[in-house]
Every structure is written in C-alpha cells, then in structure tokens.
Coordinates of C-alpha atoms in Angstrom, one line a residue:
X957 CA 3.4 29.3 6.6
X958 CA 3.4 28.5 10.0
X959 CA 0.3 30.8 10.7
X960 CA -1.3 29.4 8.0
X961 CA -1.2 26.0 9.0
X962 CA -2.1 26.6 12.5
X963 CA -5.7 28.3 10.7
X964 CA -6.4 25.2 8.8
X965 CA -5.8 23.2 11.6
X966 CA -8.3 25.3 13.5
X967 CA -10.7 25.1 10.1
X968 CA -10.4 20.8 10.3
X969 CA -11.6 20.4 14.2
X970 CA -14.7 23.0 13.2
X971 CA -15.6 21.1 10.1
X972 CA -15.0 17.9 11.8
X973 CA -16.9 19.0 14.8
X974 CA -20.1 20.2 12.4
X975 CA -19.7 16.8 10.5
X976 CA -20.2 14.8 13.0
X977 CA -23.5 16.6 14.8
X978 CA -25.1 16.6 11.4
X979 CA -24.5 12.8 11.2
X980 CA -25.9 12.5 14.9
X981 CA -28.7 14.5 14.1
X982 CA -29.1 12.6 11.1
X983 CA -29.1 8.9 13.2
X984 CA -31.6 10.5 15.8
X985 CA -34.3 11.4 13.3
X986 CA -34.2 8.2 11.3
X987 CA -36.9 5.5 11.7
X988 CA -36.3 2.5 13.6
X989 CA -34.4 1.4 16.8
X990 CA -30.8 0.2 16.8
X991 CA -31.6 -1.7 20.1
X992 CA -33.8 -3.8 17.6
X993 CA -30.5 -4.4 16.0
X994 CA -28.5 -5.0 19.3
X995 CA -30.8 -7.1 20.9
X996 CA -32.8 -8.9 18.1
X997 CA -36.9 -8.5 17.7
X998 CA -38.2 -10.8 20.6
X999 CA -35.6 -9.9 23.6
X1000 CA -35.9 -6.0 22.2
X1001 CA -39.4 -6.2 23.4
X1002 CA -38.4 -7.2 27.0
X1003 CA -38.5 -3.4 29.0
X1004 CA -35.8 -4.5 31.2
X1005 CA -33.5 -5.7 28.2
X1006 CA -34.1 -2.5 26.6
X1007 CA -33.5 -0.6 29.4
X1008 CA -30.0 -2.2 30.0
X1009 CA -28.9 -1.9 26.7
X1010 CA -29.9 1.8 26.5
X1011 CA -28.2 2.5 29.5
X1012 CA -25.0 0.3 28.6
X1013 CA -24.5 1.9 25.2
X1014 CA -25.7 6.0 26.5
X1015 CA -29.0 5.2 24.5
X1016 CA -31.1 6.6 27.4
X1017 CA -29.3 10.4 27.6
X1018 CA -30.4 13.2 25.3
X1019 CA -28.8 13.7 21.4
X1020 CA -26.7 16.7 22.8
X1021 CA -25.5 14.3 25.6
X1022 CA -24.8 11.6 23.4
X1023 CA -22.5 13.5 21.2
X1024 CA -20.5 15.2 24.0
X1025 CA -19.7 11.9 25.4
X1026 CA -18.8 10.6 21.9
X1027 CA -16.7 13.7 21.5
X1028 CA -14.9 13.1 24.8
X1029 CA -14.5 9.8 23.8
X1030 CA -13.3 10.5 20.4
X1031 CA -10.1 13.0 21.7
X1032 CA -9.2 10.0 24.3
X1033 CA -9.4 7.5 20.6
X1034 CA -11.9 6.0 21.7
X1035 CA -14.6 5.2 19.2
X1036 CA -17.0 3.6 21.0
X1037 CA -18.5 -0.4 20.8
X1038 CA -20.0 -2.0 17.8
X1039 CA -23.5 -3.6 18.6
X1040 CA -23.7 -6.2 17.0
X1041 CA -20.3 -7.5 17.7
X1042 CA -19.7 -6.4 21.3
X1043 CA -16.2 -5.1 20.1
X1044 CA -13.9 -1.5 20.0
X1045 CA -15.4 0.2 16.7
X1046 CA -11.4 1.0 16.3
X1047 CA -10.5 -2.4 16.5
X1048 CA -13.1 -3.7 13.5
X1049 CA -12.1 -0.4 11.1
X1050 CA -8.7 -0.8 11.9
X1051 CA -8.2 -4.2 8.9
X1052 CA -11.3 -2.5 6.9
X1053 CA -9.2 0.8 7.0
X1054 CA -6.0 -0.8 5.7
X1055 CA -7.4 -2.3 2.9
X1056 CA -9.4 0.7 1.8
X1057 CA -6.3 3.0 2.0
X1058 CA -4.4 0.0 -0.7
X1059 CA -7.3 -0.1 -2.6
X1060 CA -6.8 3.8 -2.8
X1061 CA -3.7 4.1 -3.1
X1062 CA -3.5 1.8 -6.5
X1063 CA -6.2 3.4 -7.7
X1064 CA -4.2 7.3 -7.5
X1065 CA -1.7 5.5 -8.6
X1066 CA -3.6 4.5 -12.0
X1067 CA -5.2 7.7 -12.3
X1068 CA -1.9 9.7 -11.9
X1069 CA 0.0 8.1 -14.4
X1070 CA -2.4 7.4 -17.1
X1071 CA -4.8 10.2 -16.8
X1072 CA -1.7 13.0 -16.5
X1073 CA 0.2 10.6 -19.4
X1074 CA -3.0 10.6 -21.7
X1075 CA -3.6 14.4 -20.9
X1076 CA -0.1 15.1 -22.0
X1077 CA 0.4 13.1 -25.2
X1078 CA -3.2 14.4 -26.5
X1079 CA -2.0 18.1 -25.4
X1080 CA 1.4 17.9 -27.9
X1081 CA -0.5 16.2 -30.4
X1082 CA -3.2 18.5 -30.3
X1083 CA -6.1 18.2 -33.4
X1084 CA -4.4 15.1 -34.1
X1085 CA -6.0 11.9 -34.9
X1086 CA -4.8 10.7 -31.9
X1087 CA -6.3 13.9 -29.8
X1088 CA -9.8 13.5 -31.5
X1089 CA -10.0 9.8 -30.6
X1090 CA -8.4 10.5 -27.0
X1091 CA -10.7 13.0 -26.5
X1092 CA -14.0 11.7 -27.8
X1093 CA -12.9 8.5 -25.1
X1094 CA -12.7 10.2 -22.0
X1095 CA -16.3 12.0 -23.0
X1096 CA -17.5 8.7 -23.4
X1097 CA -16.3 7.6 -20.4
X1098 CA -16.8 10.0 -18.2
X1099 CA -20.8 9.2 -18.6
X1100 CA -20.4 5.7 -17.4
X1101 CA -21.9 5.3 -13.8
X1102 CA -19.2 3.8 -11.7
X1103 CA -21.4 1.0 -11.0
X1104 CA -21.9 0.0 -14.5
X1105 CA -18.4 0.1 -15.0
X1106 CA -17.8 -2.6 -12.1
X1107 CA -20.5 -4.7 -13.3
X1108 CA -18.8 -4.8 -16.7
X1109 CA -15.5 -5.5 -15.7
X1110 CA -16.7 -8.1 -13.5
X1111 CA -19.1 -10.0 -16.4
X1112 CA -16.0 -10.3 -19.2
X1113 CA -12.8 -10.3 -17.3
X1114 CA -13.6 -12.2 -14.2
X1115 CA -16.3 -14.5 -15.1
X1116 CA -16.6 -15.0 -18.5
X1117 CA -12.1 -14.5 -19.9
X1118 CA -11.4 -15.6 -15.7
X1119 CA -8.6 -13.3 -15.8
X1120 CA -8.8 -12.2 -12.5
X1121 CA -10.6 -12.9 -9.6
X1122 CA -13.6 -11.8 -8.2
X1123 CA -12.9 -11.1 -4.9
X1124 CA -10.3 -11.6 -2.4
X1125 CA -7.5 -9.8 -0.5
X1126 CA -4.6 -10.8 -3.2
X1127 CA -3.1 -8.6 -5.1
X1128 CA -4.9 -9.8 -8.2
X1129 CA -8.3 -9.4 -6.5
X1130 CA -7.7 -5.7 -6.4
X1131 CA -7.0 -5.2 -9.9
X1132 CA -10.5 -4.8 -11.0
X1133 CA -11.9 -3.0 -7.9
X1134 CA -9.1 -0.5 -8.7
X1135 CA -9.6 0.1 -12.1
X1136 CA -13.1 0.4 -11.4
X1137 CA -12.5 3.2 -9.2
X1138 CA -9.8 4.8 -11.6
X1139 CA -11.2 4.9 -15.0
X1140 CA -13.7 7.6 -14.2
X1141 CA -11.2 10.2 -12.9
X1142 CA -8.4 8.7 -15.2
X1143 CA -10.9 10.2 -17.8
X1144 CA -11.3 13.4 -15.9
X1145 CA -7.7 13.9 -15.1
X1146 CA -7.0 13.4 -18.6
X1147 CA -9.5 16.3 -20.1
X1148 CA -8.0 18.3 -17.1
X1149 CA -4.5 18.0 -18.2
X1150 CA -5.1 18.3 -21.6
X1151 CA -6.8 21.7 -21.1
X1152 CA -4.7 23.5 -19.1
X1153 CA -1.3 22.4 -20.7
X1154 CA -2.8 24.0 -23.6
X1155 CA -3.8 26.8 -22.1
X1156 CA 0.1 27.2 -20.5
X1157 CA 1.8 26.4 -24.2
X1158 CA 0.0 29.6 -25.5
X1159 CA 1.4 31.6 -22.7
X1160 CA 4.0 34.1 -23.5
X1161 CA 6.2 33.3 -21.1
X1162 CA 6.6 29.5 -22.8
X1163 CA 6.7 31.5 -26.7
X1164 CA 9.8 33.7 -24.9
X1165 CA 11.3 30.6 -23.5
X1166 CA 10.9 28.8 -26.8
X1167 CA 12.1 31.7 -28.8
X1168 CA 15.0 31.6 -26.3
X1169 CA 16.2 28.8 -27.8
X1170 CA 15.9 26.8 -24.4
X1171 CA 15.8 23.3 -25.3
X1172 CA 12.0 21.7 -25.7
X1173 CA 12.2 19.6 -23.0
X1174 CA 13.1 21.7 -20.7
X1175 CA 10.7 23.6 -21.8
X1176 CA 7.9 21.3 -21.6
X1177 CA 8.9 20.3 -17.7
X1178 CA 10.3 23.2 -16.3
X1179 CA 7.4 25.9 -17.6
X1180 CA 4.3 23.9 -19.1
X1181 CA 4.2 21.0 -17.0
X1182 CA 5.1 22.4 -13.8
X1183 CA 2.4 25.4 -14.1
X1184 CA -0.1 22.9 -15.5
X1185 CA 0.2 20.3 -12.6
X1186 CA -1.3 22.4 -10.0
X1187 CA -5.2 21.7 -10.3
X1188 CA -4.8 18.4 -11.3
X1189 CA -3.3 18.4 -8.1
X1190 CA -6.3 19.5 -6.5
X1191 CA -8.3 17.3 -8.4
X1192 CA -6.0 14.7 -7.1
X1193 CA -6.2 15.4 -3.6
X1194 CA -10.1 15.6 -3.7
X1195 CA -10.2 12.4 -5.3
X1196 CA -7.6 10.3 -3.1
X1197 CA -9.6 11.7 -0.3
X1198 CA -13.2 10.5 -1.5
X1199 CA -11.1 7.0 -2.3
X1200 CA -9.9 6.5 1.6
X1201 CA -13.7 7.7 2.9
X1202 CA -14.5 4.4 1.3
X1203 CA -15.8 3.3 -2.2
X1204 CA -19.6 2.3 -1.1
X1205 CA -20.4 1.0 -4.3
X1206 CA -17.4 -0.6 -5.9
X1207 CA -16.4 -2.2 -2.4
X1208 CA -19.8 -3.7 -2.6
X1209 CA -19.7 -5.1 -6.1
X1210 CA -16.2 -6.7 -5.6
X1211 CA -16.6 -8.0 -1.9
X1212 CA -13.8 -5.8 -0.9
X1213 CA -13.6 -6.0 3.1
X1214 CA -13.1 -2.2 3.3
X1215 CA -14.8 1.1 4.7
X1216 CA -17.0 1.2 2.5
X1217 CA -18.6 -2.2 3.0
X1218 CA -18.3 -1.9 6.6
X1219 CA -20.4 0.8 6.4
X1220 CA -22.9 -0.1 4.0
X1221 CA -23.6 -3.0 6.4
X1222 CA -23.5 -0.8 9.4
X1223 CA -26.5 1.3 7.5
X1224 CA -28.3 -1.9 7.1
X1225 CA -27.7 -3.4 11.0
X1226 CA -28.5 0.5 12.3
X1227 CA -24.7 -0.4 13.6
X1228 CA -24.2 3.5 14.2
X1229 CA -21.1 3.1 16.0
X1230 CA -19.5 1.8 13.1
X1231 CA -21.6 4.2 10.6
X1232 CA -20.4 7.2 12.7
X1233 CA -16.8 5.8 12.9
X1234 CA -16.4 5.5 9.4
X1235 CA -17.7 9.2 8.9
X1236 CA -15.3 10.6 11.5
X1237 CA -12.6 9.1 9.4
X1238 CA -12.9 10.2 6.3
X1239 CA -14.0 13.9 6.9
X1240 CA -10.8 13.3 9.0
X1241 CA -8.6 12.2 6.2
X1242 CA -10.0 14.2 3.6
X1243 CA -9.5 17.6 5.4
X1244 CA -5.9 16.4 6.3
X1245 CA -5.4 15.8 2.7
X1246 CA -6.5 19.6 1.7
X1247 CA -4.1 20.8 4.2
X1248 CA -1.6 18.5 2.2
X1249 CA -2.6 19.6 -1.4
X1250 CA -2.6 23.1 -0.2
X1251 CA 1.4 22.6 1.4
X1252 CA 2.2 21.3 -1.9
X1253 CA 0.7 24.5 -3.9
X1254 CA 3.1 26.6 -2.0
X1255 CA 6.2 23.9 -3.1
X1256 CA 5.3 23.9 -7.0
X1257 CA 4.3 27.4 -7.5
X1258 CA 6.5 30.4 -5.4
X1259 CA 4.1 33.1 -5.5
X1260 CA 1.7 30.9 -3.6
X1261 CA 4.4 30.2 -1.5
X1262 CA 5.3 34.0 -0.9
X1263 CA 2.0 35.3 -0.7

C-alpha cells in the first residue's frame, strides 16, 4: 500500500504539473492584454505604465519563464497577486474556497443519500410500479441541463412560492444552489445503484447465502450492498471533486461567492492570477480525492486490498 501511494503521489505532481502549462499556454495565446485589465484603457496606453506593470507582475519574461517562477512560487504557497485588487490570490480564494467546499459538501450529501436510497428501494422492488415510475424519473432528469434546472428552481420556489432565498451566505440561501447541483447526479447515482445491486442479487454467491438461510438483511448489507457500493463510490469521488473545482454555472445563477464565480469573473477581468489559482486548486483536490476513492476500494473490497 505504502508503494502504491507513494506512485500516485508521484502521478498527482505530473498531472498537476501538465495542468497547469496547458492553462499557461492556453492564457499566452488568447487575445487581449491583461495589463488592459490592470491598468484600465487610457493609462494602459502610457509605455512607461505598461512597462512597470509588466515588469512588476513578470509580464515582460518569456511563457517558460513565467511558469517556472509561478511554479517556484506555488511550492513556497505562494499564488501570486490579483490585478485588479492588488491583493495575495490566496488571500481572495481563501472565503471563495470555503464556501464552495459547503456548497459541495451539502450537495454529496444529497446525492449520497437520495440517489443510493432511491437506487436501492427501486432495486428490491424491481418491475414494480414503483421501479417503472423511479426509473422513467431519473431518465427524465438526467436530460435537464444544469442550468435549466437552476433557472427553474429559482422562478417557482424563490420568486414566485418565496420559499427560499435567492442568494446569500445563510443556510437557506444554499438550499437551492445545492439541489441544483444534486439533482443531476442524484439521478445518475440512482440508475447506478439500481443497476449494479441487481446485477450483485443474481450472483451466486448472494443465491448460496440466501439458500443458507442467513437472514435477508444481512444479506442485503453484508453481500449486495457492500459489493454494489464500489463504483458509486467512484462516481462519488469524481463528482465531489468536479463540485470543489467550482460550480461555474450554478454559482453564477445563485450569486454564490465561490470558485466558481471568482473565476468566471477572473475570465471576464483577464484576472489570470486568480483564473490560474482556481485551476491549480481543483486539479489539486480532485487528484487528491482519487487517491482517496482509490484507499477506500482497498477498505470495502479485500482482494483490491491484497492485490
């Protein structure tokens, strides 16, 4: 295990290391100039403003220079300065961050319990009335762009019931941004579940325990569940992951002061400190999370483990 995790530590800093010089390579070959955006349009014109400002923010050096410095930088935490407000990149993220990872979090949270529960009912019940409708939802659903979704919630329970607000930082504010955000994969999770607990209850090993006589609830936790969790597990993991990067669009709809605004805005400003921080962060988080979901393989199934 040990060797193991030592590789996948190795794998992260590559794939961090190859995210980050395509989003500088990206930046370099866009149109435009952020010192437009540092400076504003009339001073930007002034040589010897421009040439200060390239010099103060390592404008003037080559893309390969740019990036080693940034990587130097980034190992020491440093993330750099945001133009536009002359502050530590760090420092701005840092609130943004936290409120991203709650919004996350309650929307896992959501997913985990009502898409596993759903996927479990309509798997014991299957060819039921209660399957057929379950299932013919979640194919619905799972066709509804997120954005729609947002917009919908947003028209009849905030504006027109005014059951919850529309934005905020409250608790109630993050209601609807998380539901957003959850009904999609609570859909997907559910179809997931559903699927390979079936698949698992036709296994012989679960017929042999059942014609054990071992208890059905045992049963169901000890053999079905347990063998069926795993890639809703991954599917989990990938999705908490794409959460913490930041949800561009939902953030956006809801006025959520997360990640994902900041760096919606930071696009808009060409604030590429900010955009690049935000970047670095969730490739960070989401290869740390496949490390996780991979540890936690090894803890629900033992042949992963011994292999």
């Amino acid at each position: 295990m040990g060797r193991y995790v030592a590789r996948r530590l190795g794998q992260m800093v590559i794939t961090l290391i190859g995210a980050t010089m395509v989003l500088f390579t990206c930046l370099f070959v866009l149109p435009g100039d952020p010192v437009g955006s540092i400076a504003g349009s009339d001073k930007a014109r002034d040589p010897a403003v421009v040439a200060e400002l390239r010099e103060r923010y390592g404008l003037d050096k080559s893309l390969p220079e740019q990036y080693v410095n940034y990587v130097k930088k980034v190992t020491t935490g440093d993330l750099g300065e945001d133009y536009i407000q002359r502050r530590e990149v760090s420092e701005i993220l840092g609130p943004k961050l936290a409120n991203t990872a709650k919004l996350a979090a309650f929307a896992i949270v959501l997913i985990s319990i009502f898409g596993m529960g759903v996927g479990i009912i309509a798997a014991l019940y299957r060819y039921s009335a209660l399957d057929v409708t379950t299932t013919f939802l979640t194919t619905a659903l799972v066709g509804f762009p997120t954005f729609v979704i947002g917009f919908l919630l947003k028209k009849f329970l905030a504006l027109e019931l005014q059951w919850l607000p529309i934005d905020g930082d409250s608790f109630d504010a993050m209601i609807l941004p998380a539901l957003t955000l959850a009904l999609v994969d609570i859909a997907f999770v559910a179809r997931l579940t559903r699927g390979t607990m079936l698949e698992v209850l036709r296994a012989d090993y679960v017929k042999t325990a059942v014609a054990k006589g071992l208890p059905r609830r045992r049963v169901l936790f000890k053999h079905v569940l347990r063998n069926s969790v795993i890639p809703v597990v991954t599917y989990l993991g990938i999705a908490f992951g794409a959460l913490l990067g930041g949800a561009l669009i939902t953030e956006t709809i809801f006025n959520w002061d997360g990640a994902g605004l900041a760096l919606v805005q930071a696009v808009q400003q060409q604030n590429n400190p900010i955009v690049i921080g935000v970047v670095t962060y969730s490739v960070g988080i989401f290869i740390v999370l496949s490390l996780l979901v991979d540890m936690l393989y090894a803890a629900l199934d033992p042949r992963i483990r011994l292999s």
